[in-house]
Amino acid sequence: MDNASLQNLLKRLCKVMWEANVTNPITYVTQISYLLFLKMLEEMDTEQTDNARRQSYFTEVKIGDTKVDFGKLRWSVLTSDPDNGRMLETLRTLLPKLALHPALSPAARALFEDSAVVIPDGATLRKAVDTLKGQNLLGEDADVKGDLFEILVNDLGSQKKAAQFRTPRHLIRVIVEMVNPQIGQTVCDSAGGTGGFAIAAYEHILLANSSPEFIREVPAPYGLPVKRGMGDRLKPSQWKFLQSGTIHIFEGDKDIIRMAAMNAVLHGFDQSPIVRRDSICGGEDKWDEVQFDVILENPPFSGQRGDAKRSLRVEKGDKYVLFLAAALRSLRPGGRAGIVFPNGILFGDSNSHIEVKKRLLAECDLQAVVTLPNGMFAPYTTNPTCFLVFQKTGKPTKETWFYRVQGDGSSLKSARKFGPQFPNDFPDLLKKWPKRQTADGVAWRVPAEKIIANGYKMTLADLGLVEPEKTDHAEPEEILSSVAEQEQKILNIIEEMQELVTAENNNGSLHAT
């Protein structure tokens, strides 16, 4: 199945949901995820029980003091019920109980935690399951299944809420390549979203442990081609660790963590911890005591909190500042991090900004500050952005490498288009990164003393590396004239509305007589 076929399949499924007025992207993506997983679960069950590896998922299981017959949830059994209403009721009753199925992986259980089937009627469910008829999803390789879901999750971008988690996939791959997670290391994304960084780290490790003949270049569903490998050089113990002990995803939003869980299932690391939790605020939990070799994340750009966890050593501040404090706490000595931030992290001078940046430069080697072009996160936010790469050395930073990305290979517009006609600085960034090469107007090495003397302000302009951007303002007379013009338009609209209301009242009086 190629990308065109994938998109057609998903368009048909989405159309079924839309026609039933299930139009909220998070809702219909979740509902489709349930169906995709349930169909694959029967395929997995058949394959594994045929090999006599274990008992079927679809048996009677004791959960607490109650026995639950999951046999009715087997895809072929469920969808063969001629009564559409009964089929829907079976799905609504049994699907949430999969969150307690002892034989399912942690990611699969996370997918169904607090789940609810909101497909409005049996006829809609019938159309959806008929759309999947004849599709052998398990038979597709991990790339195809992963791309299928990435295409589906991309619809979440139509909501403003997506600004919290939808990180451009080509940017993620660049950051992962710079941080370079290795087999045997633990990787954490404490602002996990739909799992983009986790997937990229997993694929990066596979690629690094693949023989040349098992490496291929494939077109990504969005963006530029990517290389993927099979991990054929991994030992059985390494495979087990990669699938169950490497990746850790934390996410507070119950709807979004389902997307991360589904991605984990499709990509093959569903035995990994995928935990619904608040990484920065509220009470402490066991994960606050765990440290990781690699941290990769894109924390929320907006919002402040005043109930930060005590272990962060910061009482309150912008969410992204608290996530940086959490990374400093959760990074193991020698560990490395790559984190996306709004540019506020560079110029912010609140107490929390200064305190966390002081600790960053005192306890870690701030290796790179990479500024990104405007439009990088369009249409989710217009905020200028950057990312930091640092290593927890226990020693102060001596020098930081700055790089300015001005093009990412796309149009940098809301309707993102990629192609060779668009400037792309990422290859040059990756080429210069190992030796921290410099270039006029593009890359610089800055002593830490200069950053500290500058009040911990790290924008390129504040450090004197580039000229401050000039903003052309209209003359005062033009501004006043424009304001007066807008006020007059508003007054005209108000006057028209008053006339309509008066006319309506008069009509009402005539009808009353």
Coordinates of C-alpha atoms in Angstrom, one line a residue, residues 28-512:
Y28 CA -12.6 11.3 14.9
V29 CA -8.9 10.5 15.0
T30 CA -9.4 8.7 18.3
Q31 CA -12.4 6.8 17.0
I32 CA -10.6 5.7 13.9
S33 CA -7.6 4.7 16.0
Y34 CA -9.8 2.4 18.1
L35 CA -11.0 0.6 14.9
L36 CA -7.5 0.4 13.4
F37 CA -6.1 -1.1 16.5
L38 CA -9.0 -3.6 17.0
K39 CA -8.6 -4.9 13.5
M40 CA -4.9 -5.3 13.9
L41 CA -5.3 -7.0 17.3
E42 CA -7.2 -9.8 15.6
E43 CA -4.4 -10.1 13.0
M44 CA -1.8 -10.1 15.7
D45 CA -3.8 -12.7 17.7
T46 CA -4.1 -15.0 14.8
E47 CA -0.4 -14.8 13.9
Q48 CA 0.8 -15.4 17.5
T49 CA -1.6 -18.2 18.4
D50 CA -0.9 -19.9 15.1
N51 CA 2.7 -20.0 16.3
A52 CA 1.6 -21.4 19.6
R53 CA 3.3 -18.6 21.4
R54 CA 0.5 -17.8 23.8
Q55 CA -3.3 -17.9 24.4
S56 CA -5.6 -15.7 22.4
Y57 CA -6.5 -12.2 23.5
F58 CA -10.1 -12.9 22.7
T59 CA -11.0 -15.2 25.6
E60 CA -12.9 -14.8 28.8
V61 CA -10.7 -12.8 31.2
K62 CA -11.1 -12.2 34.9
I63 CA -10.8 -8.5 35.7
G64 CA -11.2 -7.9 39.4
D65 CA -14.3 -9.9 40.5
T66 CA -15.8 -9.9 37.1
K67 CA -15.3 -12.2 34.1
V68 CA -15.2 -10.3 30.7
D69 CA -15.7 -12.2 27.4
F70 CA -13.5 -10.5 24.9
G71 CA -14.4 -13.0 22.3
K72 CA -17.3 -10.8 21.2
L73 CA -14.7 -8.0 20.4
R74 CA -12.8 -10.1 17.9
W75 CA -13.0 -8.1 14.7
S76 CA -14.4 -10.9 12.6
V77 CA -17.0 -11.7 15.2
L78 CA -18.0 -8.1 16.0
T79 CA -18.4 -7.1 12.4
S80 CA -20.3 -10.2 11.3
D81 CA -23.2 -9.2 13.6
P82 CA -26.0 -8.3 11.2
D83 CA -27.6 -6.1 13.9
N84 CA -25.9 -2.7 13.6
G85 CA -27.2 -1.4 16.9
R86 CA -26.1 -4.5 18.7
M87 CA -22.7 -4.3 17.1
L88 CA -22.3 -0.7 18.4
E89 CA -23.5 -1.6 21.9
T90 CA -21.0 -4.5 22.1
L91 CA -18.2 -2.1 21.0
R92 CA -19.3 0.6 23.5
T93 CA -19.5 -2.0 26.4
L94 CA -16.3 -4.0 25.8
L95 CA -13.8 -1.5 24.2
P96 CA -13.1 0.5 27.4
K97 CA -12.3 -2.7 29.3
L98 CA -9.3 -3.4 27.1
A99 CA -7.5 -0.9 29.3
L100 CA -7.5 -3.6 32.0
H101 CA -6.7 -6.6 29.7
P102 CA -3.6 -8.2 31.4
A103 CA -2.2 -9.5 28.1
L104 CA -2.1 -6.2 26.3
S105 CA 1.1 -4.1 26.1
P106 CA 1.4 -0.9 28.2
A107 CA 0.8 1.3 25.1
A108 CA -2.3 -0.7 24.1
R109 CA -3.7 -0.3 27.6
A110 CA -2.9 3.4 27.5
L111 CA -4.8 3.7 24.2
F112 CA -8.0 2.5 25.9
E113 CA -7.7 4.2 29.3
D114 CA -10.9 6.3 29.9
S115 CA -12.0 5.5 26.3
A116 CA -15.5 6.0 25.0
V117 CA -17.1 5.1 21.7
V118 CA -18.9 8.2 20.4
I119 CA -19.8 6.9 16.9
P120 CA -23.4 8.0 17.0
D121 CA -25.2 5.0 15.5
G122 CA -24.8 1.5 14.2
A123 CA -25.2 2.5 10.6
T124 CA -22.1 4.8 10.9
L125 CA -20.1 2.0 12.5
R126 CA -21.1 -0.4 9.7
K127 CA -19.9 2.0 7.1
A128 CA -16.6 2.4 9.0
V129 CA -15.9 -1.3 9.4
D130 CA -16.9 -1.9 5.8
T131 CA -14.3 0.6 4.7
L132 CA -11.6 -1.5 6.4
K133 CA -12.9 -4.7 4.9
G134 CA -10.1 -6.6 3.0
Q135 CA -7.3 -4.5 4.5
N136 CA -4.5 -6.5 6.2
L137 CA -2.9 -3.8 8.3
L138 CA -0.5 -6.1 10.1
G139 CA 0.8 -7.3 6.8
E140 CA 2.1 -3.8 6.0
D141 CA 5.6 -3.0 7.2
A142 CA 6.1 -0.6 10.1
D143 CA 6.9 2.3 7.8
V144 CA 3.5 2.0 6.1
K145 CA 1.5 1.6 9.3
G146 CA 3.4 4.5 10.9
D147 CA 2.9 6.8 7.8
L148 CA -0.8 5.9 7.8
F149 CA -1.2 7.2 11.3
E150 CA 1.0 10.2 10.7
I151 CA -1.3 11.2 7.8
L152 CA -4.3 10.8 10.1
V153 CA -2.7 12.7 13.0
N154 CA -1.9 15.6 10.7
D155 CA -5.6 16.4 10.8
L156 CA -5.1 17.5 14.4
G157 CA -3.3 20.5 13.0
S158 CA -6.6 22.0 12.1
Q159 CA -7.1 22.8 15.8
K160 CA -5.3 25.7 17.6
K161 CA -4.7 23.2 20.4
A162 CA -2.3 21.4 18.0
A163 CA 0.3 24.1 18.8
Q164 CA 1.0 22.1 22.0
F165 CA 2.2 19.0 20.2
R166 CA 2.5 19.2 16.5
T167 CA 6.3 19.5 15.8
P168 CA 7.5 19.5 12.2
R169 CA 8.8 16.0 11.6
H170 CA 11.8 17.2 9.6
L171 CA 12.8 19.5 12.5
I172 CA 12.5 16.6 14.9
R173 CA 14.8 14.4 12.7
V174 CA 17.5 17.2 12.7
I175 CA 17.4 17.5 16.5
V176 CA 17.6 13.8 17.0
E177 CA 20.5 13.5 14.6
M178 CA 22.4 16.2 16.5
V179 CA 21.7 14.7 20.0
N180 CA 22.4 11.2 18.5
P181 CA 20.7 8.7 21.0
Q182 CA 22.5 5.3 21.1
I183 CA 21.3 1.8 21.7
G184 CA 21.3 1.0 25.4
Q185 CA 20.4 4.6 26.4
T186 CA 17.1 5.7 27.8
V187 CA 15.2 8.4 26.0
C188 CA 12.4 10.6 27.5
D189 CA 10.0 13.1 26.1
S190 CA 8.2 14.6 29.1
A191 CA 5.9 16.7 26.8
G192 CA 5.2 13.7 24.6
G193 CA 2.3 14.9 22.4
T194 CA 1.6 12.3 19.7
G195 CA 5.1 10.7 20.0
G196 CA 7.0 12.4 17.2
F197 CA 10.3 12.6 19.1
A198 CA 10.0 9.1 20.4
I199 CA 9.4 7.7 16.9
A200 CA 12.4 9.6 15.5
A201 CA 14.7 8.4 18.3
Y202 CA 13.5 4.8 17.8
E203 CA 14.1 5.0 14.0
H204 CA 17.5 6.8 14.5
I205 CA 18.7 3.9 16.7
L206 CA 17.4 1.3 14.2
L207 CA 19.2 3.1 11.3
A208 CA 22.5 3.3 13.2
N209 CA 22.3 -0.5 13.7
S210 CA 21.4 -1.5 10.2
S211 CA 23.6 -3.0 7.5
P212 CA 23.9 -0.9 4.3
E213 CA 21.9 -3.4 2.3
F214 CA 19.0 -3.0 4.8
I215 CA 18.9 0.8 4.6
R216 CA 16.5 2.4 2.2
E217 CA 15.4 5.9 1.4
V218 CA 11.6 6.4 1.6
P219 CA 9.3 9.3 1.0
A220 CA 7.9 10.6 4.2
P221 CA 4.1 11.4 4.2
Y222 CA 5.0 15.0 4.8
G223 CA 8.3 16.7 4.0
L224 CA 11.5 15.4 2.6
P225 CA 12.7 11.8 2.0
V226 CA 14.1 9.9 5.0
K227 CA 16.4 7.0 5.5
R228 CA 15.2 4.0 7.5
G229 CA 16.8 0.8 8.6
M230 CA 15.8 -2.6 10.0
G231 CA 18.2 -2.8 12.9
D232 CA 19.5 -6.1 11.8
R233 CA 22.8 -5.7 13.7
L234 CA 21.0 -5.5 17.1
K235 CA 21.4 -8.4 19.5
P236 CA 18.3 -10.0 20.9
S237 CA 18.9 -8.3 24.3
Q238 CA 19.3 -5.0 22.6
W239 CA 16.1 -5.5 20.6
K240 CA 14.2 -6.2 23.8
F241 CA 15.6 -3.1 25.5
L242 CA 14.8 -0.9 22.4
Q243 CA 11.2 -2.1 22.4
S244 CA 10.5 -2.0 26.1
G245 CA 13.2 0.1 28.0
T246 CA 14.4 2.8 25.7
I247 CA 11.5 5.1 25.0
H248 CA 9.6 6.9 27.7
I249 CA 6.6 9.2 26.9
F250 CA 4.9 11.5 29.4
E251 CA 1.8 13.5 28.4
G252 CA -0.9 15.1 30.5
D253 CA -3.7 15.3 27.9
K254 CA -5.8 12.1 27.9
D255 CA -6.8 12.5 24.2
I256 CA -3.3 13.2 23.0
I257 CA -1.6 10.3 24.9
R258 CA -3.9 7.9 23.0
M259 CA -2.2 9.2 19.8
A260 CA 1.2 8.5 21.3
A261 CA 0.1 5.1 22.4
M262 CA -1.2 4.2 18.9
N263 CA 2.1 5.4 17.4
A264 CA 4.0 3.2 19.8
V265 CA 1.9 0.2 18.8
L266 CA 2.3 0.8 15.0
H267 CA 6.1 1.4 15.3
G268 CA 6.9 -1.5 17.5
F269 CA 7.8 0.0 20.9
D270 CA 4.5 -0.6 22.6
Q271 CA 6.1 -2.3 25.6
S272 CA 7.6 1.1 26.5
P273 CA 6.3 3.2 29.4
I274 CA 3.7 5.7 28.0
V275 CA 2.4 7.5 31.1
R276 CA -0.3 10.1 31.5
R277 CA 1.1 12.6 34.0
D278 CA 2.0 16.2 34.6
S279 CA 5.8 16.5 34.3
I280 CA 6.2 20.0 35.8
C281 CA 3.4 20.7 38.3
G282 CA 1.5 19.2 41.2
G283 CA 2.6 16.4 43.4
E284 CA 5.8 14.4 43.0
D285 CA 5.6 10.9 41.6
K286 CA 8.1 8.0 41.1
W287 CA 9.1 9.3 37.7
D288 CA 10.4 12.6 39.2
E289 CA 13.2 10.5 40.7
V290 CA 14.2 8.8 37.5
Q291 CA 17.0 10.2 35.3
F292 CA 17.4 9.6 31.6
D293 CA 20.3 9.5 29.1
V294 CA 18.5 11.5 26.5
I295 CA 15.7 14.1 26.7
L296 CA 14.0 15.2 23.4
E297 CA 10.9 17.4 23.6
N298 CA 8.9 20.4 22.4
P299 CA 7.1 21.8 25.5
P300 CA 4.1 24.1 25.3
F301 CA 4.9 27.6 24.1
S302 CA 2.3 29.4 26.1
G303 CA 0.8 29.5 29.6
Q304 CA 2.2 30.0 33.1
R305 CA 2.0 27.8 36.2
G306 CA 2.4 28.7 39.9
D307 CA 2.4 25.2 41.3
A308 CA 5.7 23.8 40.0
K309 CA 7.0 20.6 41.5
R310 CA 9.4 21.3 44.4
S311 CA 12.1 19.2 42.7
L312 CA 12.3 21.7 39.9
R313 CA 13.7 24.3 42.4
V314 CA 11.6 27.0 40.6
E315 CA 8.3 28.0 42.2
K316 CA 6.5 29.4 39.2
G317 CA 7.0 30.6 35.6
D318 CA 6.2 30.0 31.9
K319 CA 5.6 26.4 31.2
Y320 CA 8.5 26.1 28.8
V321 CA 10.9 27.5 31.5
L322 CA 9.6 24.8 33.9
F323 CA 10.2 22.1 31.3
L324 CA 13.8 23.3 31.0
A325 CA 14.1 23.1 34.8
A326 CA 12.6 19.5 34.6
A327 CA 15.2 18.6 32.0
L328 CA 18.0 19.8 34.2
R329 CA 16.6 17.6 37.0
S330 CA 15.9 14.5 34.9
L331 CA 19.0 14.4 32.8
R332 CA 21.5 11.8 33.9
P333 CA 25.1 12.9 34.4
G334 CA 26.7 12.8 30.9
G335 CA 23.2 12.8 29.3
R336 CA 22.2 15.1 26.4
A337 CA 19.1 17.0 25.6
G338 CA 17.6 18.6 22.5
I339 CA 14.6 20.9 23.3
V340 CA 12.5 23.2 21.2
F341 CA 11.6 26.6 22.7
P342 CA 9.9 29.9 21.8
N343 CA 12.6 32.6 21.6
G344 CA 11.4 33.8 24.9
I345 CA 13.9 31.4 26.5
L346 CA 16.6 33.4 24.8
F347 CA 15.6 37.0 25.8
G348 CA 13.4 36.3 28.9
D349 CA 14.5 38.2 32.0
S350 CA 12.0 37.1 34.7
N351 CA 13.3 35.6 37.8
S352 CA 12.5 32.1 36.7
H353 CA 14.1 32.7 33.2
I354 CA 17.3 33.9 34.8
E355 CA 17.5 31.3 37.5
V356 CA 17.0 28.4 35.1
K357 CA 19.5 29.8 32.5
K358 CA 22.1 30.3 35.3
R359 CA 21.8 26.6 36.2
L360 CA 21.9 25.6 32.6
L361 CA 25.2 27.4 32.0
A362 CA 26.6 26.4 35.4
E363 CA 25.7 22.7 35.4
C364 CA 25.7 21.8 31.7
D365 CA 27.6 22.3 28.5
L366 CA 25.2 24.4 26.4
Q367 CA 26.5 23.1 23.1
A368 CA 24.2 24.7 20.6
V369 CA 21.6 27.4 20.2
V370 CA 19.9 27.1 16.9
T371 CA 17.4 29.8 15.9
L372 CA 14.7 28.9 13.4
P373 CA 12.9 30.9 10.7
N374 CA 9.6 32.6 11.2
G375 CA 6.9 30.3 9.9
M376 CA 8.6 27.1 11.1
F377 CA 5.5 26.3 13.2
A378 CA 2.9 27.8 10.9
P379 CA -0.1 27.6 11.1
Y380 CA 0.0 26.7 14.8
T381 CA 1.9 29.7 16.1
T382 CA 3.7 32.7 14.7
N383 CA 6.1 32.8 17.6
P384 CA 9.8 32.9 16.6
T385 CA 11.4 29.6 17.8
C386 CA 14.7 28.0 18.5
F387 CA 16.2 24.8 20.0
L388 CA 18.9 24.1 22.5
V389 CA 21.3 21.2 22.6
F390 CA 23.1 20.6 25.9
Q391 CA 25.0 18.0 27.9
K392 CA 24.9 17.5 31.7
T393 CA 28.6 17.6 32.6
G394 CA 28.4 19.1 36.1
K395 CA 30.8 21.7 34.9
P396 CA 30.1 25.3 33.5
T397 CA 29.7 25.9 29.8
K398 CA 32.9 27.4 28.3
E399 CA 31.6 28.2 24.8
T400 CA 28.3 27.9 22.9
W401 CA 27.8 27.4 19.2
F402 CA 25.1 29.6 17.6
Y403 CA 23.5 28.8 14.2
R404 CA 20.9 30.7 12.3
V405 CA 18.5 28.7 10.1
Q406 CA 16.8 30.9 7.6
G407 CA 15.2 28.2 5.4
D408 CA 14.0 24.6 6.1
G409 CA 13.3 23.4 2.6
S410 CA 9.7 24.5 2.6
S411 CA 7.6 27.6 1.7
L412 CA 7.3 28.4 5.5
K413 CA 3.6 29.2 4.9
S414 CA 0.5 27.8 6.5
A415 CA 0.0 25.5 3.5
R416 CA 3.5 24.0 3.8
K417 CA 5.1 23.0 0.5
F418 CA 8.5 21.3 0.2
G419 CA 10.8 21.2 -2.7
P420 CA 14.3 22.0 -4.1
Q421 CA 13.1 25.5 -5.0
F422 CA 13.0 26.5 -1.3
P423 CA 16.2 27.3 0.7
N424 CA 17.2 24.6 3.2
D425 CA 19.9 25.3 5.8
F426 CA 19.4 22.0 7.7
P427 CA 22.1 20.1 5.6
D428 CA 24.6 22.8 6.3
L429 CA 23.7 22.8 10.0
L430 CA 24.3 19.1 10.2
K431 CA 27.6 19.4 8.3
K432 CA 28.9 22.2 10.5
W433 CA 27.7 20.7 13.8
P434 CA 30.4 18.1 14.6
K435 CA 33.3 20.6 14.5
R436 CA 31.1 23.7 15.4
Q437 CA 32.3 25.4 12.2
T438 CA 31.7 29.2 11.9
A439 CA 30.5 31.3 9.0
D440 CA 29.7 35.0 8.6
G441 CA 26.1 35.7 9.2
V442 CA 25.3 32.0 9.8
A443 CA 27.3 30.4 12.6
W444 CA 29.3 31.7 15.6
R445 CA 31.1 30.5 18.7
V446 CA 30.3 32.6 21.7
P447 CA 32.1 32.4 25.1
A448 CA 29.9 31.7 28.0
E449 CA 31.3 34.8 29.8
K450 CA 29.8 37.0 27.1
I451 CA 26.3 35.4 27.6
I452 CA 26.6 35.9 31.4
A453 CA 27.8 39.5 31.1
N454 CA 24.8 40.1 28.8
G455 CA 22.4 39.2 31.5
Y456 CA 21.8 35.7 30.1
K457 CA 20.2 37.2 27.0
M458 CA 21.0 34.9 24.1
T459 CA 19.3 36.3 21.0
L460 CA 21.6 36.9 18.0
A461 CA 20.9 40.6 18.2
D462 CA 21.5 40.9 21.9
L463 CA 24.9 39.2 21.5
G464 CA 25.8 41.6 18.6
L465 CA 26.0 38.7 16.1
V466 CA 23.4 40.3 13.7
E467 CA 21.8 43.6 13.3
P468 CA 18.5 44.1 15.2
E469 CA 15.6 43.8 12.9
K470 CA 14.1 47.1 11.9
T471 CA 10.3 47.6 12.1
D472 CA 8.8 50.3 9.9
H473 CA 6.1 52.1 11.8
A474 CA 3.5 54.3 10.2
E475 CA 3.5 58.0 10.9
P476 CA 1.3 59.2 13.8
E477 CA -1.0 61.0 11.4
E478 CA -1.5 57.8 9.4
I479 CA -2.3 55.8 12.5
L480 CA -4.8 58.4 13.8
S481 CA -6.4 58.5 10.4
S482 CA -6.7 54.7 10.2
V483 CA -8.2 54.6 13.7
A484 CA -10.8 57.3 12.9
E485 CA -11.7 55.4 9.7
Q486 CA -12.2 52.1 11.6
E487 CA -14.3 53.9 14.2
Q488 CA -16.5 55.4 11.5
K489 CA -17.1 52.0 10.0
I490 CA -18.1 50.6 13.5
L491 CA -20.5 53.5 14.0
N492 CA -22.0 52.9 10.6
I493 CA -22.5 49.2 11.4
I494 CA -24.1 50.1 14.8
E495 CA -26.4 52.6 13.1
E496 CA -27.5 49.9 10.5
M497 CA -28.2 47.4 13.3
Q498 CA -30.3 50.0 15.2
E499 CA -32.3 50.6 12.1
L500 CA -32.9 46.8 11.7
V501 CA -33.9 46.4 15.3
T502 CA -36.3 49.4 15.0
A503 CA -37.9 48.0 11.9
E504 CA -38.2 44.6 13.5
N505 CA -40.0 46.1 16.5
N506 CA -42.3 48.1 14.3
N507 CA -43.2 44.9 12.4
G508 CA -43.9 43.2 15.7
S509 CA -46.2 46.0 16.7
L510 CA -48.1 45.8 13.4
H511 CA -48.6 42.0 13.9
A512 CA -49.8 42.5 17.4

